[in-house]
Short mmCIF file of C-alpha atoms in Angstrom, two decimals:
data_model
loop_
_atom_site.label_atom_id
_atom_site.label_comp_id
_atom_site.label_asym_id
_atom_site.label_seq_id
_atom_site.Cartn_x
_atom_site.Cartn_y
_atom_site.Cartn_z
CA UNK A 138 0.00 0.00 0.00
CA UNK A 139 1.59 2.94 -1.14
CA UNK A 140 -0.61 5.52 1.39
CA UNK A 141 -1.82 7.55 -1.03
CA UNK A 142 -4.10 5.22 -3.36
CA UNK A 143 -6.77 6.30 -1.46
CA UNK A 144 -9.76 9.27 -1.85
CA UNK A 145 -8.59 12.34 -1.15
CA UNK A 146 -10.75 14.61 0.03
CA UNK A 147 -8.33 17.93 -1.04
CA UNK A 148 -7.17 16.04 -4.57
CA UNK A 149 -8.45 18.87 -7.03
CA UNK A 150 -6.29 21.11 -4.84
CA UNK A 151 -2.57 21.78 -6.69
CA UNK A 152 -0.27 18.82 -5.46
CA UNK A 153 2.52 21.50 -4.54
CA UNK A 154 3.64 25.37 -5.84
CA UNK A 155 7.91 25.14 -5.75
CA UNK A 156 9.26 23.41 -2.99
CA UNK A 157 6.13 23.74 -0.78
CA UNK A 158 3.52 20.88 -0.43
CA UNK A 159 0.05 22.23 -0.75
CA UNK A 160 -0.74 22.41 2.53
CA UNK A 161 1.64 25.93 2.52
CA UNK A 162 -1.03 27.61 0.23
CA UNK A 163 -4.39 26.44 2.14
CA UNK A 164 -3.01 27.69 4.97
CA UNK A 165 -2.42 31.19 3.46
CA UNK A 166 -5.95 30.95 1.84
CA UNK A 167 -7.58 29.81 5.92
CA UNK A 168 -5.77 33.10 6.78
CA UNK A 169 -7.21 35.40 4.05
CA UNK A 170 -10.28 34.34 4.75
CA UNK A 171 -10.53 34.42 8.58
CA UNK A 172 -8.76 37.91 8.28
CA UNK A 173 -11.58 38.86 5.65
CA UNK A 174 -14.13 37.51 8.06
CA UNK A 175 -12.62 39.58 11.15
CA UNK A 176 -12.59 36.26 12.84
CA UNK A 177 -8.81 37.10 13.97
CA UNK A 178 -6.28 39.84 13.64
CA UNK A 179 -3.56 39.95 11.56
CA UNK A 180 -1.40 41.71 14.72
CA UNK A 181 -2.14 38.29 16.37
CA UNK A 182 -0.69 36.12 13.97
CA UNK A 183 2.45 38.42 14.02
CA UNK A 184 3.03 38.44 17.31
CA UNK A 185 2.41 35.41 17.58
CA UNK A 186 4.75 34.28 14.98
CA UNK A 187 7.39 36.80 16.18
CA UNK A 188 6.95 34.85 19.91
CA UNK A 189 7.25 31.69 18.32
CA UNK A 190 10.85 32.39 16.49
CA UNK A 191 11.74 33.62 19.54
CA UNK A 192 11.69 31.23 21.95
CA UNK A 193 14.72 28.78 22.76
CA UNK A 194 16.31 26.33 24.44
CA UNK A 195 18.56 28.81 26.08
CA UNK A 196 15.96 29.89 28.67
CA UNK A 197 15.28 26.44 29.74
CA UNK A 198 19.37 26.03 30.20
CA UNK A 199 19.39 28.97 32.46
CA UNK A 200 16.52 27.09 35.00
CA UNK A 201 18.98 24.52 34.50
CA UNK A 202 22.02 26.31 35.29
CA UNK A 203 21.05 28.15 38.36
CA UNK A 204 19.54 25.08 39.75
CA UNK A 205 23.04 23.24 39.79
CA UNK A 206 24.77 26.40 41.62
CA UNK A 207 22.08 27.24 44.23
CA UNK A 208 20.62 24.42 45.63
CA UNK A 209 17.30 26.31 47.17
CA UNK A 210 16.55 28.02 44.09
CA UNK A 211 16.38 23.66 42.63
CA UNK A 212 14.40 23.17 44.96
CA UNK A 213 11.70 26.20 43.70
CA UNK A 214 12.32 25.14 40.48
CA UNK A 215 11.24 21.31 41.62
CA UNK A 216 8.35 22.38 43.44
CA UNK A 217 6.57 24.76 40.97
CA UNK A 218 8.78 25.40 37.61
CA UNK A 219 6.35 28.34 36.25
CA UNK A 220 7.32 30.27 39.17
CA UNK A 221 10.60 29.84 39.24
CA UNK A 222 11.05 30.88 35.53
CA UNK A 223 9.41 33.55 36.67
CA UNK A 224 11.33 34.65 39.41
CA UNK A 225 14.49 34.22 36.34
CA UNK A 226 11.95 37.02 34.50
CA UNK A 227 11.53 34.30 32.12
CA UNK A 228 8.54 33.31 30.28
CA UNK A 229 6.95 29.65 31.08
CA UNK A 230 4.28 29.63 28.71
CA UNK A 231 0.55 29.29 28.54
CA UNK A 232 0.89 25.53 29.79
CA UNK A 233 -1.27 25.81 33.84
CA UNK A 234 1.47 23.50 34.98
CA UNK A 235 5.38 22.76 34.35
CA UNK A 236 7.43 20.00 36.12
CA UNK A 237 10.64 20.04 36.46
CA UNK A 238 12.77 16.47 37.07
CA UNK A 239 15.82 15.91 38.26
CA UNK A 240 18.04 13.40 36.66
CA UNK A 241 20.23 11.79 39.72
CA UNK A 242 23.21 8.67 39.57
CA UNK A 243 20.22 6.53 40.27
CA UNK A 244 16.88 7.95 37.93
CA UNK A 245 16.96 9.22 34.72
CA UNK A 246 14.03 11.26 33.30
CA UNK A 247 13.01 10.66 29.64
CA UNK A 248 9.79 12.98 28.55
CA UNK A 249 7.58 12.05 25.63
CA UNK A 250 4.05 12.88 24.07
CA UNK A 251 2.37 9.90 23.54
CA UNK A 252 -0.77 11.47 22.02
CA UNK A 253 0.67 14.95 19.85
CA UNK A 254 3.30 17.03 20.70
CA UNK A 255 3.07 18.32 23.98
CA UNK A 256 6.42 20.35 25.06
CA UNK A 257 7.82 23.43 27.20
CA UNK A 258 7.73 25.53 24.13
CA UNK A 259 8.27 28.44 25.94
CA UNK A 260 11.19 27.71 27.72
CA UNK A 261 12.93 25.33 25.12
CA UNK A 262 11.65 26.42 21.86
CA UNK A 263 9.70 24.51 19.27
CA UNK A 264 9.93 20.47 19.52
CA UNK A 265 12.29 19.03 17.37
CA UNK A 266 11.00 16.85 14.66
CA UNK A 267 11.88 13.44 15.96
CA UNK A 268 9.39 14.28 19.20
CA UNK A 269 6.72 14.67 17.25
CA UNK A 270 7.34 11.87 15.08
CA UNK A 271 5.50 7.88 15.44
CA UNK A 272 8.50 5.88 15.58
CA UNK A 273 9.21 8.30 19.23
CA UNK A 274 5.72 8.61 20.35
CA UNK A 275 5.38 4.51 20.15
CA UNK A 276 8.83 3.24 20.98
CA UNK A 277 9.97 6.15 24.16
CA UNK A 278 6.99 4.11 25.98
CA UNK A 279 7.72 0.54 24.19
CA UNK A 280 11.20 0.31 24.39
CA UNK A 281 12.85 3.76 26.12
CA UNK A 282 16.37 2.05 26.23
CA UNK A 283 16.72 1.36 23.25
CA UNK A 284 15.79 4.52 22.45
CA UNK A 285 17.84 6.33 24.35
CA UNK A 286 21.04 4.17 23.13
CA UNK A 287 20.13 5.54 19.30
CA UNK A 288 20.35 9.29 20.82
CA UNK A 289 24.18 7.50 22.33
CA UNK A 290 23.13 7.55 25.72
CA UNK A 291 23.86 4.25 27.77
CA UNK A 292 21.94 3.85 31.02
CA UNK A 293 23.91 1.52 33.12
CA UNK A 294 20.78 -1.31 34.45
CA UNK A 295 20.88 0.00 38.22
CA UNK A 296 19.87 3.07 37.08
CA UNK A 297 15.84 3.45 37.13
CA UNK A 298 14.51 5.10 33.67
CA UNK A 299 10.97 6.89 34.15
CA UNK A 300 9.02 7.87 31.32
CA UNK A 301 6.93 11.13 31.38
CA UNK A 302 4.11 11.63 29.30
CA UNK A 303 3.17 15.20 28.70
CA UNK A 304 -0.92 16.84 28.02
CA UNK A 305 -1.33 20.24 27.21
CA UNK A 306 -1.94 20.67 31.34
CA UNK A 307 1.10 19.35 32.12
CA UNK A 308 4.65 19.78 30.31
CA UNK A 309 7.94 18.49 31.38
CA UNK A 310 11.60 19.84 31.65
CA UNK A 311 14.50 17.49 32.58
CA UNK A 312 17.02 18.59 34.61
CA UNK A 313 20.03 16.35 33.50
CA UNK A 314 23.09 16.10 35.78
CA UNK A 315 25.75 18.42 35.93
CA UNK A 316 28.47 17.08 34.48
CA UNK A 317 31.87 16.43 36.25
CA UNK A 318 34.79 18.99 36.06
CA UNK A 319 32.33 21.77 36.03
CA UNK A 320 33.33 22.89 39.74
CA UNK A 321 34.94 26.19 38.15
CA UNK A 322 32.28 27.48 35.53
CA UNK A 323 29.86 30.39 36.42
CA UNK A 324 26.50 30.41 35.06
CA UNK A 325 26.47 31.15 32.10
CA UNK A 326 29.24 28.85 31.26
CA UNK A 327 27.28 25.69 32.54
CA UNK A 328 24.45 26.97 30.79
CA UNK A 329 26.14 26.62 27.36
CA UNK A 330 26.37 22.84 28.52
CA UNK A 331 22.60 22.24 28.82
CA UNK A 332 21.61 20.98 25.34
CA UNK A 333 17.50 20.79 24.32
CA UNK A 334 18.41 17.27 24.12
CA UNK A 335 19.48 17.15 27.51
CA UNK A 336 16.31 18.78 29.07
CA UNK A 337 13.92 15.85 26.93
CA UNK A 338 16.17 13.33 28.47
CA UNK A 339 17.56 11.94 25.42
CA UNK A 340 21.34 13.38 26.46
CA UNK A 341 23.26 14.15 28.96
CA UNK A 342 24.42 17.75 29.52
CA UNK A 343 27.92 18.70 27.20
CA UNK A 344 31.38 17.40 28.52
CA UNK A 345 33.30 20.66 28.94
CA UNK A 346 36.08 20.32 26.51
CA UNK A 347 39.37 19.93 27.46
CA UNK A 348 42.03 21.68 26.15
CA UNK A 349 44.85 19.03 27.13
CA UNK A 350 45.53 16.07 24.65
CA UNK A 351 43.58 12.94 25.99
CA UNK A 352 45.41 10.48 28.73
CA UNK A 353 45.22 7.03 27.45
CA UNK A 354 46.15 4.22 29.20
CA UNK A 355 50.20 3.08 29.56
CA UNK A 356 51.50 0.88 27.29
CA UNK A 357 51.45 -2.53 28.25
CA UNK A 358 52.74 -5.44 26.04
CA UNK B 27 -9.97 -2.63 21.49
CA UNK B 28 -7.25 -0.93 19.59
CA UNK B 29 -6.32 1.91 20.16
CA UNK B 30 -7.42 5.00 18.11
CA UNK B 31 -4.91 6.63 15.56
CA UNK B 32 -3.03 9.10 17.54
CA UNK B 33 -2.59 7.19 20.78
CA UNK B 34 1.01 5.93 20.23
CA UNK B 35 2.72 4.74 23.25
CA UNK B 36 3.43 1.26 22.46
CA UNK B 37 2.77 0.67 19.38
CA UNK B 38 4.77 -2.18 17.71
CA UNK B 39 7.06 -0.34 15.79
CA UNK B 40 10.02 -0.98 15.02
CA UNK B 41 11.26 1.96 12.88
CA UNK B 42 14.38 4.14 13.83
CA UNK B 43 14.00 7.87 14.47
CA UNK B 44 14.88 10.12 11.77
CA UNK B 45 17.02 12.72 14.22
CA UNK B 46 17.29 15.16 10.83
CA UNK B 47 16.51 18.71 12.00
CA UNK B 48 14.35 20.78 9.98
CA UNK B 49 13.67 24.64 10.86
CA UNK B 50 10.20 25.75 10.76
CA UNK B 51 8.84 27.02 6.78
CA UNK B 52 6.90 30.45 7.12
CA UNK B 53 3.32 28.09 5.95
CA UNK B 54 4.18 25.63 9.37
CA UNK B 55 4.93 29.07 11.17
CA UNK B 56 1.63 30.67 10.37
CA UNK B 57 -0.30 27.58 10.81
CA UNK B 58 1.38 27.69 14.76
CA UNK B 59 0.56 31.07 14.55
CA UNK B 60 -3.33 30.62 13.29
CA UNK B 61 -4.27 28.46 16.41
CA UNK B 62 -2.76 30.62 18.44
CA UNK B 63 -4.72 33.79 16.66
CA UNK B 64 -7.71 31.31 17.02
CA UNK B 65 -7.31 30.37 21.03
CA UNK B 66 -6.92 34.37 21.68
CA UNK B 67 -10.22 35.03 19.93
CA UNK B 68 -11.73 31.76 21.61
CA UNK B 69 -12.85 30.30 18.38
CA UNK B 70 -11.21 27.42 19.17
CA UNK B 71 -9.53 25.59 22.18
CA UNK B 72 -6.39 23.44 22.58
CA UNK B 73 -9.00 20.49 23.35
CA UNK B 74 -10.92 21.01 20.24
CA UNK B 75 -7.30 21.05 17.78
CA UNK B 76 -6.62 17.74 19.17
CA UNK B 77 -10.15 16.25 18.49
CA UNK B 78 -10.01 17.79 14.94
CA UNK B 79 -6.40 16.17 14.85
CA UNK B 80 -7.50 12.94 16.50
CA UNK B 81 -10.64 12.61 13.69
CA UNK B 82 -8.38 12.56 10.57
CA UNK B 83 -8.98 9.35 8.97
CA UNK B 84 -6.17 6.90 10.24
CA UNK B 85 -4.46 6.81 6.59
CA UNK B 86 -4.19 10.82 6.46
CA UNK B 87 -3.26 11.33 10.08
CA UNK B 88 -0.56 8.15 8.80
CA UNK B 89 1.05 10.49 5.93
CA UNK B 90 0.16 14.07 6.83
CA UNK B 91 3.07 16.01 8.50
CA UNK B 92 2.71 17.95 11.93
CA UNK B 93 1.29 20.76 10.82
CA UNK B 94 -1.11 19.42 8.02
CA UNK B 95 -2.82 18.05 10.53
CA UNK B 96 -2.72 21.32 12.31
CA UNK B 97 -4.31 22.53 9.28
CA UNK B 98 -7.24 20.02 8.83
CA UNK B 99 -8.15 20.37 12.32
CA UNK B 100 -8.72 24.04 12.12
CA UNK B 101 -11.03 23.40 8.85
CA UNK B 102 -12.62 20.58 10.57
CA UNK B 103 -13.30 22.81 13.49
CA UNK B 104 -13.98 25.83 11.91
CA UNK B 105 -16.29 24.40 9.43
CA UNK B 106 -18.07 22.40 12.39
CA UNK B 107 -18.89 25.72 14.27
CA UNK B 108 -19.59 28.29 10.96
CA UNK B 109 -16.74 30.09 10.85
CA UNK B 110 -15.77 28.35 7.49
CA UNK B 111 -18.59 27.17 5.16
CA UNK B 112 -18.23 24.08 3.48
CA UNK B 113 -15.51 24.43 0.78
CA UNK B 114 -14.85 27.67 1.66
CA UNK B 115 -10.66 27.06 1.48
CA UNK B 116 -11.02 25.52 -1.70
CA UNK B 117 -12.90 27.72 -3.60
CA UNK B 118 -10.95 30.33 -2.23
CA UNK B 119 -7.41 28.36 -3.86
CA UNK B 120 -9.68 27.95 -6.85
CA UNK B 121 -9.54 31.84 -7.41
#
C-alpha cells in the first residue's frame, strides 16, 4: 500500500507550488479568509509568529544552570517550575502547569508525548522533529532504552529510567546532571552545557572540553 | 480494542528515528501562529485542535506532517462551528 491510493478529500487542490507541499497555500488561503471575516487579527498572527521564532532552548538552560549552583533556588524550580522561571523574569508559557525532574546517579528522566506534541515551548523552543514523530511517540513508551542508546546515551541497568508523558496541562523539563569537572564554571558557562536534548532526556548535559591532549592508558605489552 | 490513531505509546514499531533537523517554513509558522490567533479570539480551544487532529482518517493522520494536521483540524473545526462554510478554502485556492 503505497498511502496515497486512497480518496482524497483535497485532490483537485494543486499537489505543490515550488518546494512547498500544498498544505503551505491552504493555509495562506484559511488566513485570508478568517482575516476577511474579522474572525482574527492579523497583529495576532504576528506576534504570535514573532513569539514563536523567539523562543529557545537557552531559557530552559538557564533554570537549568542556576539550579546546579544554588541548591534552594532547585528546589523552587522542583516544586513549581512556572514560578521559578518567573522569578528568572523568564517566560513559562501558557501551559497551567510545568514540572521540572531531576536526573540523579540513580533515575533518569526521559519525557515524551504519547498522544501529539506536547512540550515546554516556551522555555525550550519549538519540539524538534523526531518528538513529534510515530516511531518516538510509540517506541519512548515501548522500548525507552533502546531509544535512548540511538540518541548515544547508555543507562547503566541499576539506574531506574521513568518515562513522562506530557498533556497540554502538564509539560515536562529534565534537569540532567551536571556534568563532572564543572566545579569552576559560572553560570552562564554551565548553561552553554545544557543541550535541548538534555532537558527531553535523550542526552546528557555537554562534557566541557578539554584543552589538554587525551590520557590514554600506559602501554602494556 | 485498539487503540485510536493518535494514541502511540506502544505501538509495535520498530522503525528508527529520523534525528534530521528541519527549521520551521513560514506556511508551518503561520499555521502555529493561526491556532494561536484562534485560542486568543476563543474560536477554538487546545482540546478542540486535538479532536479535529485525533478525527483525521487513520491513513491521512498516517502520511500528513505535523502541521497538516494542524491545518485540517482548524477546517474541521472551523467548518463544524460556521466560521468556514463548506468548501470555503477551496474555492478560495480555486480563485
Amino acid at each position: 500500500m503505497t498511502g496515497h491510493d486512497h480518496e482524497h478529500e483535497h485532490a483537485h487542490t494543486p499537489i505543490a507550488s515550488g518546494d512547498e507541499p500544498a498544505a503551505a497555500a491552504r493555509v495562506r488561503a484559511l488566513e485570508e479568509l478568517l482575516v476577511e471575516k474579522g474572525a482574527i487579527r492579523v497583529e495576532d498572527v504576528r506576534q504570535r509568529i514573532d513569539w514563536l521564532v523567539s523562543r529557545s532552548p537557552a531559557d530552559g538552560a538557564r533554570l537549568v544552570a542556576r539550579a546546579w549552583i544554588d541548591p534552594e533556588f532547585k528546589e523552587r524550580l522542583l516544586a513549581d517550575a512556572r514560578s521559578a522561571a518567573l522569578e528568572l523574569g523568564l517566560d513559562p508559557g501558557p501551559s497551567p502547569v510545568v514540572v521540572a525532574l531531576e536526573n540523579t546517579a540513580t533515575v533518569h528522566h526521559l519525557v515524551v508525548c504519547t498522544l501529539c506534541s506536547c512540550y515546554p515551548k516556551a522555555l525550550l523552543g519549538p519540539p524538534p522533529d523526531w518528538y513529534k514523530s510515530l516511531p518516538y511517540r510509540s517506541r519512548a513508551v515501548s522500548d525507552p532504552r533502546g531509544v535512548l542508546a540511538e540518541f548515544g546515551v547508555a543507562l547503566a541497568d541499576d539506574v531506574e529510567l521513568r518515562v513522562v508523558d506530557s498533556t497540554a496541562d502538564i509539560r515536562y523539563l529534565v534537569i540532567p546532571r551536571r556534568p563532572a569537572g564543572t566545579e569552576a564554571l559560572d553560570e552562564e558557562e554551565l548553561s552553554a552545557l545544557v543541550t535541548r536534548d538534555s532537558m527531553i532526556g535523550v542526552a546528557h548535559a555537554s562534557r566541557v572540553e578539554t584543552m589538554s591532549p587525551p590520557a590514554y592508558p600506559p602501554f602494556s605489552s | 480494542m485498539d487503540p485510536a490513531v493518535h494514541d502511540r505509546g506502544g505501538w509495535p514499531i520498530d522503525a528508527p528515528i529520523d534525528r534530521s533537523e528541519h527549521e520551521l517554513a513560514d506556511w508551518e509558522l503561520l499555521a502555529d501562529a493561526l491556532v494561536g490567533a484562534l485560542l486568543r479570539r476563543r474560536l477554538m480551544n487546545v482540546d478542540e485542535l486535538r479532536r479535529g487532529i485525533e478525527s483525521m482518517p487513520p491513513e491521512d493522520y498516517e502520511h500528513a506532517s505535523y502541521y497538516e494536521r494542524w491545518l485540517h483540524s482548524m477546517e474541521t473545526i472551523l467548518t463544524e462551528k460556521g466560521v468556514l462554510e463548506p468548501g470555503e478554502v477551496d474555492r478560495r485556492l480555486a480563485t
